[in-house]
mmCIF file with all atom_site columns, C-alpha atoms in Angstrom:
data_model
loop_
_atom_site.group_PDB
_atom_site.id
_atom_site.type_symbol
_atom_site.label_atom_id
_atom_site.label_alt_id
_atom_site.label_comp_id
_atom_site.label_asym_id
_atom_site.label_entity_id
_atom_site.label_seq_id
_atom_site.pdbx_PDB_ins_code
_atom_site.Cartn_x
_atom_site.Cartn_y
_atom_site.Cartn_z
_atom_site.occupancy
_atom_site.B_iso_or_equiv
_atom_site.pdbx_formal_charge
_atom_site.auth_seq_id
_atom_site.auth_comp_id
_atom_site.auth_asym_id
_atom_site.auth_atom_id
_atom_site.pdbx_PDB_model_num
ATOM 1   C CA . ASP O 1 1   ? 72.837  -161.549 -131.356 1.00 68.00 ? 658  ASP O CA 1
ATOM 2   C CA . VAL O 1 2   ? 76.364  -160.843 -132.438 1.00 66.00 ? 659  VAL O CA 1
ATOM 3   C CA . LYS O 1 3   ? 78.701  -163.599 -131.447 1.00 89.00 ? 660  LYS O CA 1
ATOM 4   C CA . VAL O 1 4   ? 82.461  -163.236 -131.367 1.00 95.00 ? 661  VAL O CA 1
ATOM 5   C CA . THR O 1 5   ? 84.467  -166.228 -130.197 1.00 95.00 ? 662  THR O CA 1
ATOM 6   C CA . GLN O 1 6   ? 88.132  -166.617 -129.416 1.00 96.00 ? 663  GLN O CA 1
ATOM 7   C CA . SER O 1 7   ? 90.040  -169.870 -129.591 1.00 91.00 ? 664  SER O CA 1
ATOM 8   C CA . SER O 1 8   ? 91.269  -169.949 -126.002 1.00 92.00 ? 665  SER O CA 1
ATOM 9   C CA . ARG O 1 9   ? 90.361  -168.273 -122.705 1.00 94.00 ? 666  ARG O CA 1
ATOM 10  C CA . TYR O 1 10  ? 93.749  -168.962 -121.139 1.00 96.00 ? 667  TYR O CA 1
ATOM 11  C CA . LEU O 1 11  ? 97.078  -169.699 -122.754 1.00 97.00 ? 668  LEU O CA 1
ATOM 12  C CA . VAL O 1 12  ? 100.569 -170.268 -121.347 1.00 97.00 ? 669  VAL O CA 1
ATOM 13  C CA . LYS O 1 13  ? 103.547 -170.081 -123.709 1.00 97.00 ? 670  LYS O CA 1
ATOM 14  C CA . ARG O 1 14  ? 107.302 -169.968 -123.482 1.00 97.00 ? 671  ARG O CA 1
ATOM 15  C CA . THR O 1 15  ? 109.496 -167.066 -124.551 1.00 98.00 ? 672  THR O CA 1
ATOM 16  C CA . GLY O 1 16  ? 110.375 -167.376 -128.227 1.00 97.00 ? 673  GLY O CA 1
ATOM 17  C CA . GLU O 1 17  ? 107.385 -169.522 -129.155 1.00 97.00 ? 674  GLU O CA 1
ATOM 18  C CA . LYS O 1 18  ? 105.140 -168.579 -132.060 1.00 97.00 ? 675  LYS O CA 1
ATOM 19  C CA . VAL O 1 19  ? 101.619 -167.982 -130.800 1.00 97.00 ? 676  VAL O CA 1
ATOM 20  C CA . PHE O 1 20  ? 98.380  -167.965 -132.759 1.00 97.00 ? 677  PHE O CA 1
ATOM 21  C CA . LEU O 1 21  ? 95.211  -166.365 -131.405 1.00 97.00 ? 678  LEU O CA 1
ATOM 22  C CA . GLU O 1 22  ? 92.085  -166.993 -133.414 1.00 97.00 ? 679  GLU O CA 1
ATOM 23  C CA . CYS O 1 23  ? 88.900  -164.946 -133.545 1.00 97.00 ? 680  CYS O CA 1
ATOM 24  C CA . VAL O 1 24  ? 85.677  -165.810 -135.329 1.00 97.00 ? 681  VAL O CA 1
ATOM 25  C CA . GLN O 1 25  ? 82.528  -163.711 -135.709 1.00 96.00 ? 682  GLN O CA 1
ATOM 26  C CA . ASP O 1 26  ? 79.231  -164.944 -137.076 1.00 94.00 ? 683  ASP O CA 1
ATOM 27  C CA . MET O 1 27  ? 77.536  -161.675 -138.085 1.00 88.00 ? 684  MET O CA 1
ATOM 28  C CA . ASP O 1 28  ? 79.163  -161.037 -141.455 1.00 90.00 ? 685  ASP O CA 1
ATOM 29  C CA . HIS O 1 29  ? 80.940  -157.937 -140.111 1.00 90.00 ? 686  HIS O CA 1
ATOM 30  C CA . GLU O 1 30  ? 83.503  -156.256 -142.337 1.00 89.00 ? 687  GLU O CA 1
ATOM 31  C CA . ASN O 1 31  ? 85.661  -154.805 -139.583 1.00 90.00 ? 688  ASN O CA 1
ATOM 32  C CA . MET O 1 32  ? 87.651  -156.815 -137.082 1.00 94.00 ? 689  MET O CA 1
ATOM 33  C CA . PHE O 1 33  ? 90.057  -155.658 -134.406 1.00 95.00 ? 690  PHE O CA 1
ATOM 34  C CA . TRP O 1 34  ? 92.700  -157.000 -132.056 1.00 97.00 ? 691  TRP O CA 1
ATOM 35  C CA . TYR O 1 35  ? 93.375  -155.206 -128.775 1.00 97.00 ? 692  TYR O CA 1
ATOM 36  C CA . ARG O 1 36  ? 95.439  -155.880 -125.746 1.00 97.00 ? 693  ARG O CA 1
ATOM 37  C CA . GLN O 1 37  ? 94.387  -154.651 -122.332 1.00 96.00 ? 694  GLN O CA 1
ATOM 38  C CA . ASP O 1 38  ? 96.753  -154.050 -119.438 1.00 95.00 ? 695  ASP O CA 1
ATOM 39  C CA . PRO O 1 39  ? 96.078  -152.512 -116.013 1.00 91.00 ? 696  PRO O CA 1
ATOM 40  C CA . GLY O 1 40  ? 96.469  -148.755 -116.111 1.00 89.00 ? 697  GLY O CA 1
ATOM 41  C CA . LEU O 1 41  ? 96.926  -148.696 -119.893 1.00 92.00 ? 698  LEU O CA 1
ATOM 42  C CA . GLY O 1 42  ? 93.411  -149.451 -121.029 1.00 90.00 ? 699  GLY O CA 1
ATOM 43  C CA . LEU O 1 43  ? 92.536  -150.902 -124.419 1.00 94.00 ? 700  LEU O CA 1
ATOM 44  C CA . ARG O 1 44  ? 95.273  -150.530 -127.013 1.00 95.00 ? 701  ARG O CA 1
ATOM 45  C CA . LEU O 1 45  ? 94.696  -151.366 -130.646 1.00 94.00 ? 702  LEU O CA 1
ATOM 46  C CA . ILE O 1 46  ? 97.218  -153.736 -132.194 1.00 96.00 ? 703  ILE O CA 1
ATOM 47  C CA . TYR O 1 47  ? 95.807  -154.258 -135.701 1.00 95.00 ? 704  TYR O CA 1
ATOM 48  C CA . PHE O 1 48  ? 92.498  -154.028 -137.468 1.00 91.00 ? 705  PHE O CA 1
ATOM 49  C CA . SER O 1 49  ? 91.086  -155.253 -140.739 1.00 93.00 ? 706  SER O CA 1
ATOM 50  C CA . TYR O 1 50  ? 88.321  -153.687 -142.809 1.00 88.00 ? 707  TYR O CA 1
ATOM 51  C CA . ASP O 1 51  ? 88.035  -156.432 -145.401 1.00 89.00 ? 708  ASP O CA 1
ATOM 52  C CA . VAL O 1 52  ? 89.363  -159.864 -146.328 1.00 93.00 ? 709  VAL O CA 1
ATOM 53  C CA . LYS O 1 53  ? 93.155  -159.776 -146.790 1.00 92.00 ? 710  LYS O CA 1
ATOM 54  C CA . MET O 1 54  ? 93.241  -156.119 -145.730 1.00 91.00 ? 711  MET O CA 1
ATOM 55  C CA . LYS O 1 55  ? 94.965  -155.015 -142.552 1.00 92.00 ? 712  LYS O CA 1
ATOM 56  C CA . GLU O 1 56  ? 95.995  -151.775 -140.919 1.00 90.00 ? 713  GLU O CA 1
ATOM 57  C CA . LYS O 1 57  ? 98.394  -151.162 -138.068 1.00 91.00 ? 714  LYS O CA 1
ATOM 58  C CA . GLY O 1 58  ? 96.966  -149.911 -134.833 1.00 90.00 ? 715  GLY O CA 1
ATOM 59  C CA . ASP O 1 59  ? 98.822  -148.123 -132.077 1.00 90.00 ? 716  ASP O CA 1
ATOM 60  C CA . ILE O 1 60  ? 101.130 -150.955 -130.974 1.00 95.00 ? 717  ILE O CA 1
ATOM 61  C CA . PRO O 1 61  ? 101.753 -153.376 -133.888 1.00 96.00 ? 718  PRO O CA 1
ATOM 62  C CA . GLU O 1 62  ? 105.393 -154.183 -133.059 1.00 96.00 ? 719  GLU O CA 1
ATOM 63  C CA . GLY O 1 63  ? 105.950 -157.861 -132.371 1.00 96.00 ? 720  GLY O CA 1
ATOM 64  C CA . TYR O 1 64  ? 102.589 -158.856 -133.867 1.00 98.00 ? 721  TYR O CA 1
ATOM 65  C CA . SER O 1 65  ? 101.184 -159.774 -137.249 1.00 97.00 ? 722  SER O CA 1
ATOM 66  C CA . VAL O 1 66  ? 97.666  -160.638 -138.419 1.00 97.00 ? 723  VAL O CA 1
ATOM 67  C CA . SER O 1 67  ? 95.929  -162.672 -141.037 1.00 97.00 ? 724  SER O CA 1
ATOM 68  C CA . ARG O 1 68  ? 92.442  -162.360 -142.508 1.00 97.00 ? 725  ARG O CA 1
ATOM 69  C CA . GLU O 1 69  ? 91.901  -165.013 -145.168 1.00 96.00 ? 726  GLU O CA 1
ATOM 70  C CA . LYS O 1 70  ? 88.154  -165.287 -144.588 1.00 96.00 ? 727  LYS O CA 1
ATOM 71  C CA . LYS O 1 71  ? 85.667  -162.623 -143.642 1.00 95.00 ? 728  LYS O CA 1
ATOM 72  C CA . GLU O 1 72  ? 84.635  -164.271 -140.404 1.00 96.00 ? 729  GLU O CA 1
ATOM 73  C CA . ARG O 1 73  ? 88.112  -165.060 -139.115 1.00 97.00 ? 730  ARG O CA 1
ATOM 74  C CA . PHE O 1 74  ? 90.895  -162.756 -137.908 1.00 98.00 ? 731  PHE O CA 1
ATOM 75  C CA . SER O 1 75  ? 94.084  -164.219 -136.483 1.00 97.00 ? 732  SER O CA 1
ATOM 76  C CA . LEU O 1 76  ? 96.702  -162.534 -134.346 1.00 98.00 ? 733  LEU O CA 1
ATOM 77  C CA . ILE O 1 77  ? 100.217 -163.945 -134.493 1.00 98.00 ? 734  ILE O CA 1
ATOM 78  C CA . LEU O 1 78  ? 103.007 -163.362 -132.017 1.00 97.00 ? 735  LEU O CA 1
ATOM 79  C CA . GLU O 1 79  ? 106.054 -164.238 -134.094 1.00 94.00 ? 736  GLU O CA 1
ATOM 80  C CA . SER O 1 80  ? 108.344 -164.788 -131.103 1.00 97.00 ? 737  SER O CA 1
ATOM 81  C CA . ALA O 1 81  ? 106.563 -164.391 -127.800 1.00 97.00 ? 738  ALA O CA 1
ATOM 82  C CA . SER O 1 82  ? 108.177 -162.270 -125.128 1.00 97.00 ? 739  SER O CA 1
ATOM 83  C CA . THR O 1 83  ? 107.290 -161.760 -121.485 1.00 97.00 ? 740  THR O CA 1
ATOM 84  C CA . ASN O 1 84  ? 106.112 -158.200 -122.143 1.00 97.00 ? 741  ASN O CA 1
ATOM 85  C CA . GLN O 1 85  ? 103.389 -159.666 -124.342 1.00 98.00 ? 742  GLN O CA 1
ATOM 86  C CA . THR O 1 86  ? 101.730 -161.210 -121.310 1.00 98.00 ? 743  THR O CA 1
ATOM 87  C CA . SER O 1 87  ? 98.319  -159.597 -121.416 1.00 97.00 ? 744  SER O CA 1
ATOM 88  C CA . MET O 1 88  ? 94.586  -159.944 -122.015 1.00 96.00 ? 745  MET O CA 1
ATOM 89  C CA . TYR O 1 89  ? 93.910  -160.056 -125.762 1.00 98.00 ? 746  TYR O CA 1
ATOM 90  C CA . LEU O 1 90  ? 90.509  -158.987 -126.998 1.00 97.00 ? 747  LEU O CA 1
ATOM 91  C CA . CYS O 1 91  ? 89.044  -159.410 -130.451 1.00 97.00 ? 748  CYS O CA 1
ATOM 92  C CA . ALA O 1 92  ? 86.159  -157.244 -131.665 1.00 96.00 ? 749  ALA O CA 1
ATOM 93  C CA . SER O 1 93  ? 84.088  -156.790 -134.802 1.00 93.00 ? 750  SER O CA 1
ATOM 94  C CA . SER O 1 94  ? 81.835  -154.094 -136.232 1.00 90.00 ? 751  SER O CA 1
ATOM 95  C CA . ASP O 1 95  ? 79.573  -153.698 -139.232 1.00 84.00 ? 752  ASP O CA 1
ATOM 96  C CA . ARG O 1 96  ? 80.600  -151.011 -141.708 1.00 72.00 ? 753  ARG O CA 1
ATOM 97  C CA . ASP O 1 97  ? 77.287  -150.639 -143.438 1.00 61.00 ? 754  ASP O CA 1
ATOM 98  C CA . ARG O 1 98  ? 74.902  -150.288 -140.543 1.00 57.00 ? 755  ARG O CA 1
ATOM 99  C CA . GLU O 1 99  ? 73.769  -147.337 -138.505 1.00 57.00 ? 756  GLU O CA 1
ATOM 100 C CA . ARG O 1 100 ? 76.143  -147.009 -135.570 1.00 62.00 ? 757  ARG O CA 1
ATOM 101 C CA . TRP O 1 101 ? 78.664  -148.903 -137.605 1.00 65.00 ? 758  TRP O CA 1
ATOM 102 C CA . GLU O 1 102 ? 81.402  -148.114 -135.155 1.00 76.00 ? 759  GLU O CA 1
ATOM 103 C CA . THR O 1 103 ? 79.772  -150.173 -132.409 1.00 86.00 ? 760  THR O CA 1
ATOM 104 C CA . GLN O 1 104 ? 82.283  -152.859 -131.607 1.00 91.00 ? 761  GLN O CA 1
ATOM 105 C CA . TYR O 1 105 ? 81.323  -156.265 -130.227 1.00 93.00 ? 762  TYR O CA 1
ATOM 106 C CA . PHE O 1 106 ? 83.929  -158.122 -128.263 1.00 96.00 ? 763  PHE O CA 1
ATOM 107 C CA . GLY O 1 107 ? 84.895  -161.724 -127.831 1.00 95.00 ? 764  GLY O CA 1
ATOM 108 C CA . PRO O 1 108 ? 85.470  -163.164 -124.331 1.00 94.00 ? 765  PRO O CA 1
ATOM 109 C CA . GLY O 1 109 ? 89.206  -162.480 -124.405 1.00 95.00 ? 766  GLY O CA 1
ATOM 110 C CA . THR O 1 110 ? 92.335  -164.626 -124.183 1.00 96.00 ? 767  THR O CA 1
ATOM 111 C CA . ARG O 1 111 ? 94.527  -164.239 -121.150 1.00 96.00 ? 768  ARG O CA 1
ATOM 112 C CA . LEU O 1 112 ? 98.070  -165.004 -122.361 1.00 97.00 ? 769  LEU O CA 1
ATOM 113 C CA . LEU O 1 113 ? 100.951 -165.684 -120.012 1.00 98.00 ? 770  LEU O CA 1
ATOM 114 C CA . VAL O 1 114 ? 104.435 -165.804 -121.524 1.00 98.00 ? 771  VAL O CA 1
ATOM 115 C CA . LEU O 1 115 ? 107.032 -167.438 -119.284 1.00 97.00 ? 772  LEU O CA 1
ATOM 116 C CA . GLY Q 2 1   ? 95.796  -134.387 -129.737 1.00 67.00 ? 1238 GLY Q CA 1
ATOM 117 C CA . GLN Q 2 2   ? 93.000  -136.804 -129.044 1.00 75.00 ? 1239 GLN Q CA 1
ATOM 118 C CA . ASN Q 2 3   ? 92.233  -137.392 -125.394 1.00 87.00 ? 1240 ASN Q CA 1
ATOM 119 C CA . ILE Q 2 4   ? 89.548  -138.881 -123.197 1.00 94.00 ? 1241 ILE Q CA 1
ATOM 120 C CA . ASP Q 2 5   ? 89.378  -138.374 -119.431 1.00 96.00 ? 1242 ASP Q CA 1
ATOM 121 C CA . GLN Q 2 6   ? 87.406  -140.378 -116.904 1.00 97.00 ? 1243 GLN Q CA 1
ATOM 122 C CA . PRO Q 2 7   ? 87.775  -140.738 -113.137 1.00 97.00 ? 1244 PRO Q CA 1
ATOM 123 C CA . THR Q 2 8   ? 89.817  -143.796 -112.252 1.00 96.00 ? 1245 THR Q CA 1
ATOM 124 C CA . GLU Q 2 9   ? 87.647  -145.106 -109.437 1.00 97.00 ? 1246 GLU Q CA 1
ATOM 125 C CA . MET Q 2 10  ? 84.278  -144.459 -107.840 1.00 98.00 ? 1247 MET Q CA 1
ATOM 126 C CA . THR Q 2 11  ? 82.333  -146.062 -105.034 1.00 97.00 ? 1248 THR Q CA 1
ATOM 127 C CA . ALA Q 2 12  ? 78.604  -146.018 -104.391 1.00 97.00 ? 1249 ALA Q CA 1
ATOM 128 C CA . THR Q 2 13  ? 75.993  -147.738 -102.263 1.00 97.00 ? 1250 THR Q CA 1
ATOM 129 C CA . GLU Q 2 14  ? 73.483  -150.323 -103.385 1.00 97.00 ? 1251 GLU Q CA 1
ATOM 130 C CA . GLY Q 2 15  ? 70.209  -148.670 -104.332 1.00 97.00 ? 1252 GLY Q CA 1
ATOM 131 C CA . ALA Q 2 16  ? 71.778  -145.256 -104.919 1.00 97.00 ? 1253 ALA Q CA 1
ATOM 132 C CA . ILE Q 2 17  ? 72.397  -143.266 -108.102 1.00 97.00 ? 1254 ILE Q CA 1
ATOM 133 C CA . VAL Q 2 18  ? 75.886  -142.697 -109.528 1.00 98.00 ? 1255 VAL Q CA 1
ATOM 134 C CA . GLN Q 2 19  ? 77.091  -140.486 -112.369 1.00 98.00 ? 1256 GLN Q CA 1
ATOM 135 C CA . ILE Q 2 20  ? 80.283  -141.355 -114.247 1.00 98.00 ? 1257 ILE Q CA 1
ATOM 136 C CA . ASN Q 2 21  ? 81.722  -138.464 -116.237 1.00 98.00 ? 1258 ASN Q CA 1
ATOM 137 C CA . CYS Q 2 22  ? 83.721  -138.504 -119.443 1.00 98.00 ? 1259 CYS Q CA 1
ATOM 138 C CA . THR Q 2 23  ? 85.350  -135.508 -121.129 1.00 97.00 ? 1260 THR Q CA 1
ATOM 139 C CA . TYR Q 2 24  ? 86.974  -135.642 -124.511 1.00 95.00 ? 1261 TYR Q CA 1
ATOM 140 C CA . GLN Q 2 25  ? 89.148  -133.458 -126.721 1.00 92.00 ? 1262 GLN Q CA 1
ATOM 141 C CA . THR Q 2 26  ? 89.142  -134.555 -130.346 1.00 86.00 ? 1263 THR Q CA 1
ATOM 142 C CA . SER Q 2 27  ? 89.614  -132.958 -133.759 1.00 79.00 ? 1264 SER Q CA 1
ATOM 143 C CA . GLY Q 2 28  ? 86.121  -133.955 -134.832 1.00 80.00 ? 1265 GLY Q CA 1
ATOM 144 C CA . PHE Q 2 29  ? 83.313  -135.959 -133.349 1.00 84.00 ? 1266 PHE Q CA 1
ATOM 145 C CA . ASN Q 2 30  ? 81.067  -138.679 -134.695 1.00 84.00 ? 1267 ASN Q CA 1
ATOM 146 C CA . GLY Q 2 31  ? 79.641  -140.336 -131.636 1.00 89.00 ? 1268 GLY Q CA 1
ATOM 147 C CA . LEU Q 2 32  ? 80.340  -141.470 -128.091 1.00 93.00 ? 1269 LEU Q CA 1
ATOM 148 C CA . PHE Q 2 33  ? 80.050  -144.978 -126.669 1.00 94.00 ? 1270 PHE Q CA 1
ATOM 149 C CA . TRP Q 2 34  ? 79.776  -146.413 -123.193 1.00 97.00 ? 1271 TRP Q CA 1
ATOM 150 C CA . TYR Q 2 35  ? 80.823  -149.981 -122.450 1.00 97.00 ? 1272 TYR Q CA 1
ATOM 151 C CA . GLN Q 2 36  ? 80.638  -152.049 -119.289 1.00 98.00 ? 1273 GLN Q CA 1
ATOM 152 C CA . GLN Q 2 37  ? 83.407  -154.478 -118.411 1.00 97.00 ? 1274 GLN Q CA 1
ATOM 153 C CA . HIS Q 2 38  ? 83.253  -156.891 -115.489 1.00 96.00 ? 1275 HIS Q CA 1
ATOM 154 C CA . ALA Q 2 39  ? 86.559  -158.074 -114.071 1.00 93.00 ? 1276 ALA Q CA 1
ATOM 155 C CA . GLY Q 2 40  ? 88.172  -160.694 -116.294 1.00 89.00 ? 1277 GLY Q CA 1
ATOM 156 C CA . GLU Q 2 41  ? 85.508  -160.361 -118.981 1.00 92.00 ? 1278 GLU Q CA 1
ATOM 157 C CA . ALA Q 2 42  ? 85.133  -158.554 -122.292 1.00 92.00 ? 1279 ALA Q CA 1
ATOM 158 C CA . PRO Q 2 43  ? 83.562  -155.092 -122.666 1.00 95.00 ? 1280 PRO Q CA 1
ATOM 159 C CA . THR Q 2 44  ? 79.876  -155.109 -123.548 1.00 95.00 ? 1281 THR Q CA 1
ATOM 160 C CA . PHE Q 2 45  ? 78.119  -152.280 -125.364 1.00 93.00 ? 1282 PHE Q CA 1
ATOM 161 C CA . LEU Q 2 46  ? 75.841  -150.106 -123.206 1.00 95.00 ? 1283 LEU Q CA 1
ATOM 162 C CA . SER Q 2 47  ? 74.961  -146.968 -125.134 1.00 94.00 ? 1284 SER Q CA 1
ATOM 163 C CA . TYR Q 2 48  ? 75.705  -144.659 -128.029 1.00 92.00 ? 1285 TYR Q CA 1
ATOM 164 C CA . ASN Q 2 49  ? 75.159  -140.876 -128.246 1.00 93.00 ? 1286 ASN Q CA 1
ATOM 165 C CA . VAL Q 2 50  ? 75.626  -138.797 -131.356 1.00 90.00 ? 1287 VAL Q CA 1
ATOM 166 C CA . LEU Q 2 51  ? 73.224  -135.900 -130.631 1.00 93.00 ? 1288 LEU Q CA 1
ATOM 167 C CA . ASP Q 2 52  ? 73.074  -133.693 -127.548 1.00 96.00 ? 1289 ASP Q CA 1
ATOM 168 C CA . GLY Q 2 53  ? 70.779  -134.831 -124.798 1.00 96.00 ? 1290 GLY Q CA 1
ATOM 169 C CA . LEU Q 2 54  ? 69.860  -137.773 -122.692 1.00 96.00 ? 1291 LEU Q CA 1
ATOM 170 C CA . GLU Q 2 55  ? 69.338  -141.345 -123.910 1.00 93.00 ? 1292 GLU Q CA 1
ATOM 171 C CA . GLU Q 2 56  ? 67.561  -143.554 -121.423 1.00 93.00 ? 1293 GLU Q CA 1
ATOM 172 C CA . LYS Q 2 57  ? 67.736  -147.320 -121.375 1.00 90.00 ? 1294 LYS Q CA 1
ATOM 173 C CA . GLY Q 2 58  ? 66.220  -148.873 -118.284 1.00 93.00 ? 1295 GLY Q CA 1
ATOM 174 C CA . ARG Q 2 59  ? 68.344  -148.152 -115.202 1.00 96.00 ? 1296 ARG Q CA 1
ATOM 175 C CA . PHE Q 2 60  ? 71.111  -146.685 -117.368 1.00 96.00 ? 1297 PHE Q CA 1
ATOM 176 C CA . SER Q 2 61  ? 71.075  -143.296 -119.088 1.00 97.00 ? 1298 SER Q CA 1
ATOM 177 C CA . SER Q 2 62  ? 73.764  -141.533 -121.080 1.00 97.00 ? 1299 SER Q CA 1
ATOM 178 C CA . PHE Q 2 63  ? 74.033  -137.804 -121.689 1.00 98.00 ? 1300 PHE Q CA 1
ATOM 179 C CA . LEU Q 2 64  ? 76.035  -135.891 -124.275 1.00 97.00 ? 1301 LEU Q CA 1
ATOM 180 C CA . SER Q 2 65  ? 76.996  -132.236 -124.721 1.00 97.00 ? 1302 SER Q CA 1
ATOM 181 C CA . ARG Q 2 66  ? 79.036  -131.865 -127.895 1.00 95.00 ? 1303 ARG Q CA 1
ATOM 182 C CA . SER Q 2 67  ? 79.784  -128.166 -127.312 1.00 94.00 ? 1304 SER Q CA 1
ATOM 183 C CA . LYS Q 2 68  ? 81.350  -129.014 -123.953 1.00 95.00 ? 1305 LYS Q CA 1
ATOM 184 C CA . GLY Q 2 69  ? 83.020  -132.260 -125.023 1.00 95.00 ? 1306 GLY Q CA 1
ATOM 185 C CA . TYR Q 2 70  ? 81.272  -133.953 -122.144 1.00 96.00 ? 1307 TYR Q CA 1
ATOM 186 C CA . SER Q 2 71  ? 79.244  -137.043 -121.458 1.00 98.00 ? 1308 SER Q CA 1
ATOM 187 C CA . TYR Q 2 72  ? 78.038  -138.894 -118.416 1.00 98.00 ? 1309 TYR Q CA 1
ATOM 188 C CA . LEU Q 2 73  ? 76.626  -142.316 -117.688 1.00 98.00 ? 1310 LEU Q CA 1
ATOM 189 C CA . LEU Q 2 74  ? 73.939  -142.358 -115.023 1.00 98.00 ? 1311 LEU Q CA 1
ATOM 190 C CA . LEU Q 2 75  ? 73.201  -145.586 -113.184 1.00 97.00 ? 1312 LEU Q CA 1
ATOM 191 C CA . LYS Q 2 76  ? 70.071  -145.693 -111.045 1.00 97.00 ? 1313 LYS Q CA 1
ATOM 192 C CA . GLU Q 2 77  ? 68.962  -148.162 -108.382 1.00 97.00 ? 1314 GLU Q CA 1
ATOM 193 C CA . LEU Q 2 78  ? 72.452  -149.542 -108.158 1.00 97.00 ? 1315 LEU Q CA 1
ATOM 194 C CA . GLN Q 2 79  ? 72.873  -153.265 -107.755 1.00 97.00 ? 1316 GLN Q CA 1
ATOM 195 C CA . MET Q 2 80  ? 75.900  -155.244 -106.644 1.00 97.00 ? 1317 MET Q CA 1
ATOM 196 C CA . LYS Q 2 81  ? 76.226  -156.637 -110.165 1.00 97.00 ? 1318 LYS Q CA 1
ATOM 197 C CA . ASP Q 2 82  ? 76.864  -153.093 -111.445 1.00 98.00 ? 1319 ASP Q CA 1
ATOM 198 C CA . SER Q 2 83  ? 80.339  -153.279 -109.906 1.00 98.00 ? 1320 SER Q CA 1
ATOM 199 C CA . ALA Q 2 84  ? 82.471  -153.114 -113.041 1.00 98.00 ? 1321 ALA Q CA 1
ATOM 200 C CA . SER Q 2 85  ? 84.665  -150.870 -115.114 1.00 97.00 ? 1322 SER Q CA 1
ATOM 201 C CA . TYR Q 2 86  ? 82.872  -148.393 -117.397 1.00 98.00 ? 1323 TYR Q CA 1
ATOM 202 C CA . LEU Q 2 87  ? 84.674  -147.388 -120.577 1.00 97.00 ? 1324 LEU Q CA 1
ATOM 203 C CA . CYS Q 2 88  ? 84.008  -144.248 -122.574 1.00 97.00 ? 1325 CYS Q CA 1
ATOM 204 C CA . ALA Q 2 89  ? 85.000  -144.301 -126.269 1.00 95.00 ? 1326 ALA Q CA 1
ATOM 205 C CA . VAL Q 2 90  ? 84.733  -141.701 -129.031 1.00 92.00 ? 1327 VAL Q CA 1
ATOM 206 C CA . SER Q 2 91  ? 84.541  -141.951 -132.791 1.00 87.00 ? 1328 SER Q CA 1
ATOM 207 C CA . ALA Q 2 92  ? 86.377  -139.001 -134.323 1.00 79.00 ? 1329 ALA Q CA 1
ATOM 208 C CA . TRP Q 2 93  ? 88.324  -137.923 -137.369 1.00 68.00 ? 1330 TRP Q CA 1
ATOM 209 C CA . PRO Q 2 94  ? 90.779  -139.100 -138.628 1.00 64.00 ? 1331 PRO Q CA 1
ATOM 210 C CA . TYR Q 2 95  ? 90.203  -142.413 -136.926 1.00 62.00 ? 1332 TYR Q CA 1
ATOM 211 C CA . ASN Q 2 96  ? 86.901  -142.880 -138.733 1.00 60.00 ? 1333 ASN Q CA 1
ATOM 212 C CA . ALA Q 2 97  ? 87.987  -141.558 -142.131 1.00 59.00 ? 1334 ALA Q CA 1
ATOM 213 C CA . GLY Q 2 98  ? 88.328  -143.729 -145.209 1.00 64.00 ? 1335 GLY Q CA 1
ATOM 214 C CA . ASN Q 2 99  ? 88.760  -147.344 -144.196 1.00 59.00 ? 1336 ASN Q CA 1
ATOM 215 C CA . ASN Q 2 100 ? 89.531  -146.465 -140.607 1.00 66.00 ? 1337 ASN Q CA 1
ATOM 216 C CA . ARG Q 2 101 ? 87.018  -147.618 -138.061 1.00 67.00 ? 1338 ARG Q CA 1
ATOM 217 C CA . LYS Q 2 102 ? 88.947  -146.992 -134.893 1.00 79.00 ? 1339 LYS Q CA 1
ATOM 218 C CA . LEU Q 2 103 ? 87.615  -145.687 -131.611 1.00 87.00 ? 1340 LEU Q CA 1
ATOM 219 C CA . ILE Q 2 104 ? 89.505  -143.566 -129.094 1.00 90.00 ? 1341 ILE Q CA 1
ATOM 220 C CA . TRP Q 2 105 ? 89.205  -145.262 -125.712 1.00 94.00 ? 1342 TRP Q CA 1
ATOM 221 C CA . GLY Q 2 106 ? 89.307  -143.855 -122.208 1.00 95.00 ? 1343 GLY Q CA 1
ATOM 222 C CA . LEU Q 2 107 ? 91.077  -145.833 -119.493 1.00 95.00 ? 1344 LEU Q CA 1
ATOM 223 C CA . GLY Q 2 108 ? 87.827  -146.688 -117.769 1.00 96.00 ? 1345 GLY Q CA 1
ATOM 224 C CA . THR Q 2 109 ? 86.216  -145.933 -114.411 1.00 97.00 ? 1346 THR Q CA 1
ATOM 225 C CA . SER Q 2 110 ? 86.182  -148.751 -111.886 1.00 97.00 ? 1347 SER Q CA 1
ATOM 226 C CA . LEU Q 2 111 ? 82.900  -148.632 -109.969 1.00 98.00 ? 1348 LEU Q CA 1
ATOM 227 C CA . ALA Q 2 112 ? 82.525  -150.480 -106.676 1.00 98.00 ? 1349 ALA Q CA 1
ATOM 228 C CA . VAL Q 2 113 ? 78.993  -150.890 -105.354 1.00 97.00 ? 1350 VAL Q CA 1
ATOM 229 C CA . ASN Q 2 114 ? 78.875  -151.541 -101.627 1.00 95.00 ? 1351 ASN Q CA 1
ATOM 230 C CA . PRO Q 2 115 ? 75.969  -153.114 -99.718  1.00 94.00 ? 1352 PRO Q CA 1
#
C-alpha cells in the first residue's frame, strides 16, 4: 500500500511566522504535490515536483515555497504566514512510470490555523 | 478553458442507489478519476476511466462517455458510511504534457445518506 505521511495533523501559528510542512512517501514515487483545500474552492495546487530538486508552480504559488532534497520528502514552506493561509494542506504523490501514473495518493492532511 | 462540473450536494436514503454526475470541458483527455473524501480526511482513490463504458468495483461503478464529456459514479446499496464528498478529476493536455502531472479537479459533490 502507498503510504503518504504528513508531519502534523493540526498546527497553530502566528502571523509572520515561518512555517514548515513536511510530507514523506514510501513508494518511490517521482511526483509529489502540495494542495490547499478550502470550502467552496475545492483542491487548489500550490506546487508540484517531478524529480529531486525539481519544482513547478501550481495555480496558487504566491506566499509559498517548496523543497525537494530527497525523493521521498517534499516540504512546503510558508515564508511569512498570514491569516489567509489558514487552510487544510494536503500532500499527494504519484508514480510517473506506472500505468495510471496520474493516480494521486494523499496524505492525511494538515489543518493549519494562522492567528 | 478547462472546466469540470458536479452537483454541489445530494441526499439519498440508506439502501438506495445514487448517481453522481460529472461533466468536463477540456482541450484533450487522458483519463477521469473519482475520489472519496470524508469530512476532515484526505481524498482516497476510488476509480479511473480512460475508455468509454462502465467499470464496476463492488458497490461502486463509474461510467465514462468521452464523446459527451460525461461521467457518473454509481453507488449501490448505500450505507451511512458513504456520506462523504465525491471528487471528479480529469487528466488532460497541457496539464499532463512533458513533466506536468497535474489533474483538473471538480469542486466535489457532498453526499448525505439518511437512515
